[in-house]
PDB file of C-alpha atoms in Angstrom:
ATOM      1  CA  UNK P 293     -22.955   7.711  12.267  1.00  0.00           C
ATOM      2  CA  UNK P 294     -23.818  11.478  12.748  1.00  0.00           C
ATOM      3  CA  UNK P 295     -24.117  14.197  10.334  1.00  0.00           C
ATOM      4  CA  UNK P 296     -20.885  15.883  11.381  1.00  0.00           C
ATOM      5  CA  UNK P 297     -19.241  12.233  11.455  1.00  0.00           C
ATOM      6  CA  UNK P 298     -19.816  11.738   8.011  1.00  0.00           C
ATOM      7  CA  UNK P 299     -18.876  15.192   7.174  1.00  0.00           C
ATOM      8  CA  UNK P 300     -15.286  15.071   8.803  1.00  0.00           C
ATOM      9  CA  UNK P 301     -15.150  11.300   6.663  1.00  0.00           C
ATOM     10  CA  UNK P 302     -15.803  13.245   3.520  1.00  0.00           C
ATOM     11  CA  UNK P 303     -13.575  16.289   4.030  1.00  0.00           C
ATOM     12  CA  UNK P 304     -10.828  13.785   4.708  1.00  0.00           C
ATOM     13  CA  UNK P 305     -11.446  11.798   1.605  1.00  0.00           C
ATOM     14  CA  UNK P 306     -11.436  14.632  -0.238  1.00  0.00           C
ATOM     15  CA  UNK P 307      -8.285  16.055   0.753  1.00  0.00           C
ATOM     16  CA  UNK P 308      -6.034  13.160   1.370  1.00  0.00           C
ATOM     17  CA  UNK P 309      -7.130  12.237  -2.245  1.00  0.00           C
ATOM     18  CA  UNK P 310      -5.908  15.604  -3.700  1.00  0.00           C
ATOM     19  CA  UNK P 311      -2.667  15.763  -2.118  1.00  0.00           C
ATOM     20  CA  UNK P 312      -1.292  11.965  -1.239  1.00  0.00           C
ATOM     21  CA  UNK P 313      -3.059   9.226  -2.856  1.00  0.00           C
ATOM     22  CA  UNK P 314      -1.048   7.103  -5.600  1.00  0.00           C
ATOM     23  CA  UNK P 315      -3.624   4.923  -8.599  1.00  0.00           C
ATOM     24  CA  UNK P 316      -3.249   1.592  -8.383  1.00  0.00           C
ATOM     25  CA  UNK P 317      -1.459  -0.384 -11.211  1.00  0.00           C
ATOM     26  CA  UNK P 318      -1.182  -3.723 -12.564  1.00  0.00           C
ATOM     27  CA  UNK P 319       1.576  -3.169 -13.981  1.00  0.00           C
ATOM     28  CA  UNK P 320       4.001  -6.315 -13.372  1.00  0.00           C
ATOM     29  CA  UNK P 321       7.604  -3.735 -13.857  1.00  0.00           C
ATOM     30  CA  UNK P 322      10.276  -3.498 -13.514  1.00  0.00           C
ATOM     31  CA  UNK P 323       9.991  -0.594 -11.478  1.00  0.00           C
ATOM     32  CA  UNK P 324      12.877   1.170  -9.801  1.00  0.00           C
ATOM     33  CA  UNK P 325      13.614   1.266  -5.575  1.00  0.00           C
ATOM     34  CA  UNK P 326      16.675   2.485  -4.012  1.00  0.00           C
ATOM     35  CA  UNK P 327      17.583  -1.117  -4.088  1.00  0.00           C
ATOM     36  CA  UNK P 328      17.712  -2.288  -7.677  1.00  0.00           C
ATOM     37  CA  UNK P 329      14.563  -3.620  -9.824  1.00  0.00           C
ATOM     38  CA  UNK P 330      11.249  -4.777  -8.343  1.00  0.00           C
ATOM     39  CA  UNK P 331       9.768  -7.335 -11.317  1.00  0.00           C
ATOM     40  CA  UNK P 332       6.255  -9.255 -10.168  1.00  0.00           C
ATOM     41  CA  UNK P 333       6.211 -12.672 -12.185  1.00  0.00           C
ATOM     42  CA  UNK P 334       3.642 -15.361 -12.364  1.00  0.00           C
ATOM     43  CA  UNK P 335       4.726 -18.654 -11.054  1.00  0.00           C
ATOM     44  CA  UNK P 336       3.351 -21.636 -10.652  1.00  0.00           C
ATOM     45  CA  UNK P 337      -0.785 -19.930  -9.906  1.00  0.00           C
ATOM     46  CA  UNK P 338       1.104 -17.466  -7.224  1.00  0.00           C
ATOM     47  CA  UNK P 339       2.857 -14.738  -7.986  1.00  0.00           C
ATOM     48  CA  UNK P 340       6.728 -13.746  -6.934  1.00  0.00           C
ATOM     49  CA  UNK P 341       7.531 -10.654  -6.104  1.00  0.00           C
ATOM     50  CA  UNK P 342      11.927 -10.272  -7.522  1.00  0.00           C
ATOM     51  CA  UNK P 343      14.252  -7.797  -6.701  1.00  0.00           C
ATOM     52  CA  UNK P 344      17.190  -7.814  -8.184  1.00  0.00           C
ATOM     53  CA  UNK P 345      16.443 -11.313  -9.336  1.00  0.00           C
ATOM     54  CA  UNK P 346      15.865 -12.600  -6.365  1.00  0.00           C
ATOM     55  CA  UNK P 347      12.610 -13.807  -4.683  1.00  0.00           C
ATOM     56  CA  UNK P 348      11.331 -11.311  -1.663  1.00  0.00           C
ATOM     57  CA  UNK P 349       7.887 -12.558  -1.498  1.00  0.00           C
ATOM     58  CA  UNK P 350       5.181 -15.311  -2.799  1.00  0.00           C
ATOM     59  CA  UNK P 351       1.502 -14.498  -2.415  1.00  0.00           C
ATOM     60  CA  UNK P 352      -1.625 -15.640  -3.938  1.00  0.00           C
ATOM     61  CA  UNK P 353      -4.020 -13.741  -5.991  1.00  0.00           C
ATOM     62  CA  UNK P 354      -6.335 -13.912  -9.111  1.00  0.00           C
ATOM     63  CA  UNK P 355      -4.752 -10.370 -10.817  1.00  0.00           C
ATOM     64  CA  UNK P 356      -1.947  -8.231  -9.638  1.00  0.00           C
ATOM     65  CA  UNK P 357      -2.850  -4.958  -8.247  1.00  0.00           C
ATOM     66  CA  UNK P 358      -0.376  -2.587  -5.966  1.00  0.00           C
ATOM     67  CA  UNK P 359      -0.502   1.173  -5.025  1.00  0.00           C
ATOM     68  CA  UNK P 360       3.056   2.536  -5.375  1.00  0.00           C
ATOM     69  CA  UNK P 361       4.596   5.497  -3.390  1.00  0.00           C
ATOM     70  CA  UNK P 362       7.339   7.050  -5.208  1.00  0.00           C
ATOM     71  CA  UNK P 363      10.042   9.199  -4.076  1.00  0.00           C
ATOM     72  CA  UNK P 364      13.685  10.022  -4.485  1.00  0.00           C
ATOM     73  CA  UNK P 365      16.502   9.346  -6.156  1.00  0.00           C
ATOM     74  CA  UNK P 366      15.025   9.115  -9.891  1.00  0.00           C
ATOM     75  CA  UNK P 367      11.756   8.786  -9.347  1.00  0.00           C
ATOM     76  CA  UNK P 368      12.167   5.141  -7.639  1.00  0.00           C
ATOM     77  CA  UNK P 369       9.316   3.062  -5.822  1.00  0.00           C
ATOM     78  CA  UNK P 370       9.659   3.219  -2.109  1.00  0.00           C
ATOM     79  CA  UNK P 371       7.172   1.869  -1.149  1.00  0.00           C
ATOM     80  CA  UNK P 372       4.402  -0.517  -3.000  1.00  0.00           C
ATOM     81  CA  UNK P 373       1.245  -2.266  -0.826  1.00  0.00           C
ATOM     82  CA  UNK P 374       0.218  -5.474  -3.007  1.00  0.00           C
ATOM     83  CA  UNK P 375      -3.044  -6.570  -2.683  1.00  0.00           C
ATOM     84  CA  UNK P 376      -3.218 -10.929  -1.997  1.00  0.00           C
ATOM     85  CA  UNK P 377      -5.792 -13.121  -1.189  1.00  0.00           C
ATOM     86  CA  UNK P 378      -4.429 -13.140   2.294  1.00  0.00           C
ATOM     87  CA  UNK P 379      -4.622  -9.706   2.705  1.00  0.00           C
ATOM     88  CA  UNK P 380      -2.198  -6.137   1.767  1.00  0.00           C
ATOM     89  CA  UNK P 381       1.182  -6.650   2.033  1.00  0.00           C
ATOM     90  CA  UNK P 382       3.662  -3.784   2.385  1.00  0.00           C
ATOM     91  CA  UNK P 383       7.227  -3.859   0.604  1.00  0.00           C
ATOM     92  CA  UNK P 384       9.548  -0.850   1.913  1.00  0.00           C
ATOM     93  CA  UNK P 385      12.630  -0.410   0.139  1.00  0.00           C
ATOM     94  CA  UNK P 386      13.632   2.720   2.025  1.00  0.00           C
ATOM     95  CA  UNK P 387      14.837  -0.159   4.791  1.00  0.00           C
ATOM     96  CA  UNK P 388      18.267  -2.369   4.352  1.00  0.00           C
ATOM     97  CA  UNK P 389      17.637  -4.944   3.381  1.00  0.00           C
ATOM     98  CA  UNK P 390      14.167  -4.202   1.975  1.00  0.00           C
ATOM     99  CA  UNK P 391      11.142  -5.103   4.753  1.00  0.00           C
ATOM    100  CA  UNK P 392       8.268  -6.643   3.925  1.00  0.00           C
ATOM    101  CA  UNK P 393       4.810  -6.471   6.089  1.00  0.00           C
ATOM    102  CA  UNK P 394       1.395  -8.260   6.273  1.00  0.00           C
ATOM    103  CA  UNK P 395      -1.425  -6.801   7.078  1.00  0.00           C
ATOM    104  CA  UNK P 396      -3.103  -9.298   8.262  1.00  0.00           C
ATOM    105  CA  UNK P 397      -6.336  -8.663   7.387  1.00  0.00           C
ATOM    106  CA  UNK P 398      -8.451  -9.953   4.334  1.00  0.00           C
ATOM    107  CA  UNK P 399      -9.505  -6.460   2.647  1.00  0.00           C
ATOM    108  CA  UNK P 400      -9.843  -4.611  -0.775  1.00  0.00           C
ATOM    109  CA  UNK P 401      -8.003  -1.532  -0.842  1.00  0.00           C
ATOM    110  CA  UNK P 402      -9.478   1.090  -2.440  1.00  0.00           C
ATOM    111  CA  UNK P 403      -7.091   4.132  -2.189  1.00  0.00           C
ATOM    112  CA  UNK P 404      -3.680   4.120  -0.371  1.00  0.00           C
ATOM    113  CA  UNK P 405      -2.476   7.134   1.249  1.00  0.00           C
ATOM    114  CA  UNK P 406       1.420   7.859   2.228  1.00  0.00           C
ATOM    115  CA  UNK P 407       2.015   9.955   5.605  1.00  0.00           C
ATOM    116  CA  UNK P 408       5.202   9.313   6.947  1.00  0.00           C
ATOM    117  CA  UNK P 409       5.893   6.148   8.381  1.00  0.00           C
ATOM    118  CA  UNK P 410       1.964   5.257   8.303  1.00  0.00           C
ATOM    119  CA  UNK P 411      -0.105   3.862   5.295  1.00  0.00           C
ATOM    120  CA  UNK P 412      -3.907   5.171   5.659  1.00  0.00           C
ATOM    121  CA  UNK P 413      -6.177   2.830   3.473  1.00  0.00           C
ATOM    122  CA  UNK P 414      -9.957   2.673   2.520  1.00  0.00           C
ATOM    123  CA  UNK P 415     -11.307  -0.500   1.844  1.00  0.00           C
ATOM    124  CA  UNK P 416     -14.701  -1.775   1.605  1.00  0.00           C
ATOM    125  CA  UNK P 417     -14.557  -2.318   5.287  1.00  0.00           C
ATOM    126  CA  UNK P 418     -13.531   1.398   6.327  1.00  0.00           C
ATOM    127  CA  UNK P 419     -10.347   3.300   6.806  1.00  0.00           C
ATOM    128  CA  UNK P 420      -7.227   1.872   8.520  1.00  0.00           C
ATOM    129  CA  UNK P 421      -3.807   2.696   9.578  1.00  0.00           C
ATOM    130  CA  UNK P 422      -1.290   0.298   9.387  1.00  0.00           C
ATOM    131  CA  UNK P 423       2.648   1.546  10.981  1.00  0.00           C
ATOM    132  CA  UNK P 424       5.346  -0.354  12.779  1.00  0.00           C
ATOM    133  CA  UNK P 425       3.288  -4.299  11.585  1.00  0.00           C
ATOM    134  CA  UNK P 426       0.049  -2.541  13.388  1.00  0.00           C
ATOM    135  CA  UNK P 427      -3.448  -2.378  11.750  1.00  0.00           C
ATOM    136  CA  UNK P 428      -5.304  -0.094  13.028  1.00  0.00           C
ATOM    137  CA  UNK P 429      -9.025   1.175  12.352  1.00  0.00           C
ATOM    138  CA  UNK P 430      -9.838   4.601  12.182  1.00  0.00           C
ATOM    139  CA  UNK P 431     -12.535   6.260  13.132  1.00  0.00           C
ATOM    140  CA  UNK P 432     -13.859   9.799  12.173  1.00  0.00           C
ATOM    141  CA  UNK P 433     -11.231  12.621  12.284  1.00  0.00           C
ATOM    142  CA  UNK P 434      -9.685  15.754  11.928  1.00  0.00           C
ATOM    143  CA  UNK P 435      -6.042  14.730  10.654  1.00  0.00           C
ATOM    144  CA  UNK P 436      -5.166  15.734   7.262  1.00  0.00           C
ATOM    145  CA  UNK P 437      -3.223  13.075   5.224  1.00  0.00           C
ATOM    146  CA  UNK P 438      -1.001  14.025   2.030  1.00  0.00           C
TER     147      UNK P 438
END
C-alpha cells in the first residue's frame, strides 16, 4: 500500500470515528426500537435475540457484543449489528416488520459506522460496506462517513 494510500485510510479513520461511530456494548437490554423492546437472552449455549417477547433471531457466540445506532423517537435503537460466530448480523427496526441481515462473512468488528442506508465496518480483515444484504470491501478513499 502507498504512502498516500495509507494516509487517505487514516484520515478516514479519524474522521468517521469523531462524527459516526457508536462503542460497542454487552449489554443484554432491554433497549428501546420504534418497535417495542429488544432483550438478548441466553438459551440453551446460543443466544436469542426478543422483541417484544418474541424470538427474531438465534445465533451462536461465546459473549454478546453489538454496536447500536440510535436515533429518534426517545432515543430508541434503530439499528444494532451483533457480532456471532457465523459472522455480523444486522437487526433494522426502522423496517415493518423489523429486518434482519447476515453478513455472511466470519469477521471481528472493530468499529461500526452509520451512513445512511450503509454500515461501514473495520475488522481485523479491513474495511467493508455492507447495504441492501451486500458485503462489500473497501478500498482506500476519499468519502467521509458520519
Amino acid at each position: 500500500m502507498t504512502d498516500m494510500k495509507r494516509l487517505l485510510l487514516v484520515a478516514l479513520a479519524a474522521t468517521a470515528f469523531a462524527t459516526g461511530a457508536h462503542a460497542q456494548s454487552n449489554a443484554s437490554g432491554p433497549f428501546v426500537t420504534s418497535q417495542g423492546e429488544l432483550q438478548f437472552m441466553r438459551v440453551d449455549g446460543a443466544f436469542v435475540g426478543m422483541l417484544n417477547n418474541e424470538v427474531l433471531d438465534r445465533f451462536s457466540t461465546s459473549t454478546l457484543t453489538h454496536f447500536d445506532e440510535i436515533g429518534e423517537p426517545r432515543d430508541s435503537v434503530t439499528r444494532t449489528l451483533v457480532e456471532t460466530d457465523a459472522g455480523p448480523v444486522l437487526y433494522d427496526f426502522r423496517h415493518r416488520p423489523a429486518v434482519v441481515q447476515r453478513v455472511g462473512r466470519r469477521m471481528t468488528v472493530k468499529r461500526v459506522f452509520w451512513q445512511g442506508n450503509e454500515v461501514v465496518m473495520q475488522s481485523s480483515q479491513g474495511w467493508f460496506r455492507f447495504e441492501g444484504g451486500v458485503l462489500t470491501k473497501l478500498q482506500s478513499t476519499t468519502t467521509t462517513y458520519h
